[in-house]
Amino acid sequence: MTRRDFSERDIHMELDDELPGDERVAYDAWLDANPEMKARSARYVADRAALRAAFAGVLDEPVPARLQKIVFGKAPVRAAASRSRWWLAAAAAAVLAIGGVGGYVAGLDHFGLKDPAEDQLAEQAIAAHVIYAAEKRHAVEVPASDKDHLQTWLSNRVGLKLVAPDLAAEGFHLVGGRLLPAGESKAAMLLYEDDKGERISLFVTAESAEKTKGTYGSEENGPEAIYWLDKGYGCAVVGSLPRAQLTAVAKSAYSQLLAGLAG
């Protein structure tokens, strides 16, 4: 058999048990020869396990009849006051779906939303927070102990000059950060924690939409996102804090991010 070149697509095939058995030896050799891809494969395995654990009691729920009617064109699309747990699980899965994530997320977010660009940012941020804020060992890719590298790496990948805001005055310290897909671009996620273990996250991406801001909740009693789109980037601060406290954190993060962009 002629040996072929492998790619990230094969990592996903292997995760889905779709990699042909006669290619497994060559695939394993390719991973061993490419440490970056091997690390990526391990990360995807960990992410999949975290996602399954987080939504173990949700993913087997039947798709609501009203959503089935919308998908099959049997009902008019109406704006929903809140998102079901099923929808949030789907959004979280979309954050982790590296291939084709842009079209899938955009397609969901156009269902009955008045301003898809704004809500898409908030929903992506909430979905990412739901997955990673609950993680203990794999919450971040780069820890706060390597803050300089974290800021440089995320700035280069997202295409914006980013600083990790100092939120000590608000009672939160930086845990670290990671890179995430965001539609057709990339997003930086910075995770913070207080002394009680409560976590909040900042989701930042390049965004061409006009200046705006708002508050968005995906479902009742779930985390909220306070977001803004301004000066070529979009940012959402996500957490389950009281509204006033989350707003104070967002204001502090906002001013520091602006100062970083101008610096």
Tab-separated table of C-alpha atoms in Angstrom:
chain	number	residue	atom	x	y	z
A	1	MET	CA	0.000	0.000	0.000
A	2	THR	CA	1.326	3.456	-0.886
A	3	ARG	CA	1.870	5.605	2.157
A	4	ARG	CA	-0.153	8.807	2.012
A	5	ASP	CA	0.185	12.133	3.754
A	6	PHE	CA	-1.968	12.607	6.832
A	7	SER	CA	-3.566	15.831	8.030
A	8	GLU	CA	-5.749	17.214	10.817
A	9	ARG	CA	-8.749	15.734	8.999
A	10	ASP	CA	-7.407	12.267	9.831
A	11	ILE	CA	-7.292	13.180	13.519
A	12	HIS	CA	-11.029	13.804	13.389
A	13	MET	CA	-11.565	10.596	11.415
A	14	GLU	CA	-9.692	8.651	14.084
A	15	LEU	CA	-11.759	10.288	16.843
A	16	ASP	CA	-14.926	9.250	15.003
A	17	ASP	CA	-13.622	5.701	14.425
A	18	GLU	CA	-13.658	6.340	10.672
A	19	LEU	CA	-9.935	5.911	10.015
A	20	PRO	CA	-9.379	2.734	7.929
A	21	GLY	CA	-7.778	-0.016	9.987
A	22	ASP	CA	-5.014	-0.629	7.453
A	23	GLU	CA	-3.883	2.991	7.847
A	24	ARG	CA	-3.653	2.977	11.646
A	25	VAL	CA	0.040	1.970	11.870
A	26	ALA	CA	1.081	4.682	9.400
A	27	TYR	CA	-1.166	7.188	11.180
A	28	ASP	CA	0.411	6.451	14.572
A	29	ALA	CA	3.870	6.817	13.016
A	30	TRP	CA	2.801	10.166	11.549
A	31	LEU	CA	1.659	11.378	14.991
A	32	ASP	CA	4.954	10.299	16.553
A	33	ALA	CA	6.835	12.221	13.857
A	34	ASN	CA	4.701	15.346	14.355
A	35	PRO	CA	4.612	16.347	18.032
A	36	GLU	CA	2.332	19.327	17.365
A	37	MET	CA	-0.306	17.133	15.731
A	38	LYS	CA	0.070	14.521	18.451
A	39	ALA	CA	-0.531	17.181	21.104
A	40	ARG	CA	-3.527	18.451	19.122
A	41	SER	CA	-4.942	14.938	18.939
A	42	ALA	CA	-4.569	14.537	22.700
A	43	ARG	CA	-6.280	17.881	23.250
A	44	TYR	CA	-9.212	16.916	21.044
A	45	VAL	CA	-9.594	13.654	22.943
A	46	ALA	CA	-9.651	15.576	26.235
A	47	ASP	CA	-12.118	18.129	24.849
A	48	ARG	CA	-14.426	15.387	23.621
A	49	ALA	CA	-14.361	13.697	27.017
A	50	ALA	CA	-15.053	17.008	28.763
A	51	LEU	CA	-17.938	17.778	26.431
A	52	ARG	CA	-19.501	14.361	26.918
A	53	ALA	CA	-19.151	14.635	30.684
A	54	ALA	CA	-20.616	18.150	30.772
A	55	PHE	CA	-23.663	17.213	28.719
A	56	ALA	CA	-24.076	13.537	29.610
A	57	GLY	CA	-27.661	14.071	30.697
A	58	VAL	CA	-28.592	16.398	27.852
A	59	LEU	CA	-27.376	15.042	24.533
A	60	ASP	CA	-29.736	12.065	24.658
A	61	GLU	CA	-32.781	14.278	25.118
A	62	PRO	CA	-35.124	14.358	22.099
A	63	VAL	CA	-34.938	17.401	19.855
A	64	PRO	CA	-37.870	19.680	20.785
A	65	ALA	CA	-40.767	19.391	18.332
A	66	ARG	CA	-40.797	23.142	17.673
A	67	LEU	CA	-37.175	23.023	16.519
A	68	GLN	CA	-37.826	20.018	14.320
A	69	LYS	CA	-40.650	21.960	12.645
A	70	ILE	CA	-38.341	24.927	12.041
A	71	VAL	CA	-35.589	22.783	10.541
A	72	PHE	CA	-38.017	21.029	8.196
A	73	GLY	CA	-39.823	24.238	7.249
A	74	LYS	CA	-43.086	23.324	8.927
A	75	ALA	CA	-43.293	26.317	11.250
A	76	PRO	CA	-42.445	30.030	11.099
A	77	VAL	CA	-39.244	31.121	12.837
A	78	ARG	CA	-39.888	33.140	15.976
A	79	ALA	CA	-37.502	34.751	18.407
A	80	ALA	CA	-37.122	32.644	21.538
A	81	ALA	CA	-37.054	34.185	24.984
A	82	SER	CA	-34.521	31.645	26.179
A	83	ARG	CA	-32.449	28.755	24.862
A	84	SER	CA	-33.144	25.170	25.911
A	85	ARG	CA	-30.456	22.983	27.405
A	86	TRP	CA	-30.481	21.056	24.130
A	87	TRP	CA	-29.655	24.211	22.158
A	88	LEU	CA	-26.807	25.148	24.483
A	89	ALA	CA	-25.363	21.641	24.150
A	90	ALA	CA	-25.456	22.026	20.379
A	91	ALA	CA	-23.747	25.396	20.600
A	92	ALA	CA	-21.036	23.981	22.822
A	93	ALA	CA	-20.501	21.121	20.404
A	94	ALA	CA	-20.178	23.640	17.594
A	95	VAL	CA	-17.397	25.474	19.438
A	96	LEU	CA	-15.381	22.264	19.444
A	97	ALA	CA	-16.165	21.296	15.855
A	98	ILE	CA	-13.065	22.575	14.078
A	99	GLY	CA	-14.183	21.718	10.564
A	100	GLY	CA	-17.148	23.660	9.200
A	101	VAL	CA	-17.799	25.478	12.459
A	102	GLY	CA	-18.439	28.837	10.796
A	103	GLY	CA	-21.395	27.763	8.695
A	104	TYR	CA	-22.944	25.648	11.444
A	105	VAL	CA	-22.821	28.317	14.137
A	106	ALA	CA	-23.972	31.033	11.759
A	107	GLY	CA	-26.850	28.850	10.625
A	108	LEU	CA	-28.088	28.301	14.168
A	109	ASP	CA	-27.689	31.906	15.170
A	110	HIS	CA	-29.852	33.170	12.314
A	111	PHE	CA	-32.911	31.347	13.707
A	112	GLY	CA	-35.132	34.230	14.750
A	113	LEU	CA	-32.469	36.597	16.069
A	114	LYS	CA	-32.805	40.310	15.466
A	115	ASP	CA	-29.048	40.919	15.256
A	116	PRO	CA	-27.129	37.683	14.591
A	117	ALA	CA	-23.667	39.314	14.809
A	118	GLU	CA	-24.213	40.447	18.383
A	119	ASP	CA	-25.937	37.321	19.703
A	120	GLN	CA	-23.514	35.021	17.903
A	121	LEU	CA	-20.600	36.535	19.806
A	122	ALA	CA	-22.408	36.179	23.136
A	123	GLU	CA	-23.584	32.641	22.438
A	124	GLN	CA	-20.149	31.437	21.343
A	125	ALA	CA	-18.650	32.976	24.482
A	126	ILE	CA	-21.239	31.321	26.746
A	127	ALA	CA	-20.816	27.937	25.051
A	128	ALA	CA	-17.037	28.096	25.495
A	129	HIS	CA	-17.430	29.135	29.132
A	130	VAL	CA	-19.821	26.262	29.877
A	131	ILE	CA	-17.270	23.764	28.572
A	132	TYR	CA	-13.997	25.073	29.913
A	133	ALA	CA	-14.888	26.864	33.155
A	134	ALA	CA	-15.881	23.496	34.609
A	135	GLU	CA	-12.599	21.857	33.604
A	136	LYS	CA	-9.981	21.340	36.300
A	137	ARG	CA	-6.958	19.959	34.422
A	138	HIS	CA	-7.593	21.071	30.837
A	139	ALA	CA	-9.327	24.419	31.250
A	140	VAL	CA	-6.522	26.358	29.539
A	141	GLU	CA	-3.779	25.701	26.999
A	142	VAL	CA	-1.294	28.232	28.387
A	143	PRO	CA	-1.247	28.903	32.158
A	144	ALA	CA	-1.001	32.303	33.830
A	145	SER	CA	2.560	31.476	34.891
A	146	ASP	CA	3.525	32.027	31.236
A	147	LYS	CA	1.498	35.218	30.839
A	148	ASP	CA	3.877	37.002	28.438
A	149	HIS	CA	3.838	34.076	26.024
A	150	LEU	CA	0.064	33.733	26.427
A	151	GLN	CA	-0.531	37.359	25.417
A	152	THR	CA	1.886	37.238	22.480
A	153	TRP	CA	0.584	33.902	21.197
A	154	LEU	CA	-3.079	34.880	21.359
A	155	SER	CA	-2.389	38.312	19.849
A	156	ASN	CA	-0.637	36.734	16.880
A	157	ARG	CA	-3.318	34.110	16.322
A	158	VAL	CA	-6.348	36.368	16.767
A	159	GLY	CA	-4.825	39.327	14.924
A	160	LEU	CA	-5.267	41.853	17.727
A	161	LYS	CA	-2.903	43.216	20.339
A	162	LEU	CA	-4.270	41.607	23.488
A	163	VAL	CA	-3.455	42.096	27.133
A	164	ALA	CA	-4.813	39.908	29.894
A	165	PRO	CA	-6.683	42.386	32.133
A	166	ASP	CA	-5.667	42.544	35.779
A	167	LEU	CA	-8.886	41.844	37.683
A	168	ALA	CA	-7.376	41.541	41.148
A	169	ALA	CA	-9.340	44.553	42.323
A	170	GLU	CA	-12.513	42.686	41.379
A	171	GLY	CA	-11.321	39.596	43.263
A	172	PHE	CA	-10.246	37.474	40.280
A	173	HIS	CA	-6.851	36.160	39.215
A	174	LEU	CA	-5.834	34.853	35.811
A	175	VAL	CA	-5.848	31.065	35.359
A	176	GLY	CA	-4.660	31.114	31.749
A	177	GLY	CA	-6.054	31.102	28.240
A	178	ARG	CA	-6.711	29.151	25.085
A	179	LEU	CA	-7.381	29.630	21.387
A	180	LEU	CA	-10.835	28.799	20.006
A	181	PRO	CA	-12.576	28.855	16.623
A	182	ALA	CA	-15.036	31.721	16.120
A	183	GLY	CA	-16.941	31.425	12.881
A	184	GLU	CA	-14.431	31.928	10.093
A	185	SER	CA	-11.860	33.488	12.433
A	186	LYS	CA	-10.276	32.741	15.817
A	187	ALA	CA	-11.020	33.837	19.360
A	188	ALA	CA	-8.991	34.147	22.530
A	189	MET	CA	-10.481	32.919	25.792
A	190	LEU	CA	-8.989	34.125	29.083
A	191	LEU	CA	-10.134	32.344	32.233
A	192	TYR	CA	-10.205	33.919	35.708
A	193	GLU	CA	-11.006	32.539	39.166
A	194	ASP	CA	-11.687	34.014	42.608
A	195	ASP	CA	-10.716	32.627	46.006
A	196	LYS	CA	-13.977	30.670	46.205
A	197	GLY	CA	-13.380	28.908	42.912
A	198	GLU	CA	-15.946	30.962	40.969
A	199	ARG	CA	-14.810	31.410	37.381
A	200	ILE	CA	-15.423	34.025	34.726
A	201	SER	CA	-14.065	34.190	31.199
A	202	LEU	CA	-13.219	36.783	28.565
A	203	PHE	CA	-13.884	35.873	24.942
A	204	VAL	CA	-12.155	38.186	22.452
A	205	THR	CA	-12.152	38.095	18.655
A	206	ALA	CA	-11.641	40.424	15.694
A	207	GLU	CA	-15.039	41.789	14.721
A	208	SER	CA	-16.000	44.205	11.952
A	209	ALA	CA	-19.539	44.882	13.174
A	210	GLU	CA	-20.535	48.389	14.223
A	211	LYS	CA	-20.096	49.640	17.772
A	212	THR	CA	-22.622	48.136	20.171
A	213	LYS	CA	-22.926	46.569	23.615
A	214	GLY	CA	-25.421	44.536	25.580
A	215	THR	CA	-26.195	41.712	28.002
A	216	TYR	CA	-27.223	38.232	26.917
A	217	GLY	CA	-28.294	35.083	28.778
A	218	SER	CA	-28.557	31.747	27.010
A	219	GLU	CA	-31.068	30.232	29.412
A	220	GLU	CA	-32.674	30.870	32.772
A	221	ASN	CA	-30.218	30.518	35.674
A	222	GLY	CA	-27.344	29.965	33.216
A	223	PRO	CA	-24.259	32.144	32.762
A	224	GLU	CA	-24.672	35.625	31.311
A	225	ALA	CA	-22.499	37.454	28.811
A	226	ILE	CA	-21.893	41.191	28.893
A	227	TYR	CA	-20.513	42.007	25.469
A	228	TRP	CA	-19.402	44.852	23.264
A	229	LEU	CA	-18.211	45.296	19.702
A	230	ASP	CA	-15.920	48.267	19.222
A	231	LYS	CA	-12.706	49.371	17.466
A	232	GLY	CA	-12.432	46.257	15.329
A	233	TYR	CA	-12.879	43.640	18.009
A	234	GLY	CA	-15.628	41.921	19.934
A	235	CYS	CA	-15.414	40.906	23.579
A	236	ALA	CA	-17.741	39.130	25.983
A	237	VAL	CA	-17.300	38.694	29.726
A	238	VAL	CA	-19.147	35.561	30.856
A	239	GLY	CA	-20.039	34.335	34.312
A	240	SER	CA	-22.763	33.420	36.786
A	241	LEU	CA	-22.135	36.405	39.043
A	242	PRO	CA	-24.811	38.874	40.145
A	243	ARG	CA	-25.473	41.330	37.320
A	244	ALA	CA	-23.907	44.318	39.122
A	245	GLN	CA	-20.712	42.404	39.916
A	246	LEU	CA	-20.389	41.022	36.391
A	247	THR	CA	-20.914	44.533	35.010
A	248	ALA	CA	-18.127	45.913	37.209
A	249	VAL	CA	-15.774	43.183	36.009
A	250	ALA	CA	-16.732	43.870	32.387
A	251	LYS	CA	-16.086	47.608	32.735
A	252	SER	CA	-12.641	46.971	34.185
A	253	ALA	CA	-11.763	44.432	31.500
A	254	TYR	CA	-13.091	46.733	28.775
A	255	SER	CA	-10.969	49.713	29.808
A	256	GLN	CA	-7.819	47.591	30.093
A	257	LEU	CA	-8.358	45.924	26.725
A	258	LEU	CA	-8.826	49.332	25.089
A	259	ALA	CA	-5.653	50.599	26.728
A	260	GLY	CA	-3.814	47.526	25.465
A	261	LEU	CA	-5.022	48.053	21.911
A	262	ALA	CA	-3.895	51.669	22.015
A	263	GLY	CA	-0.527	50.872	23.586
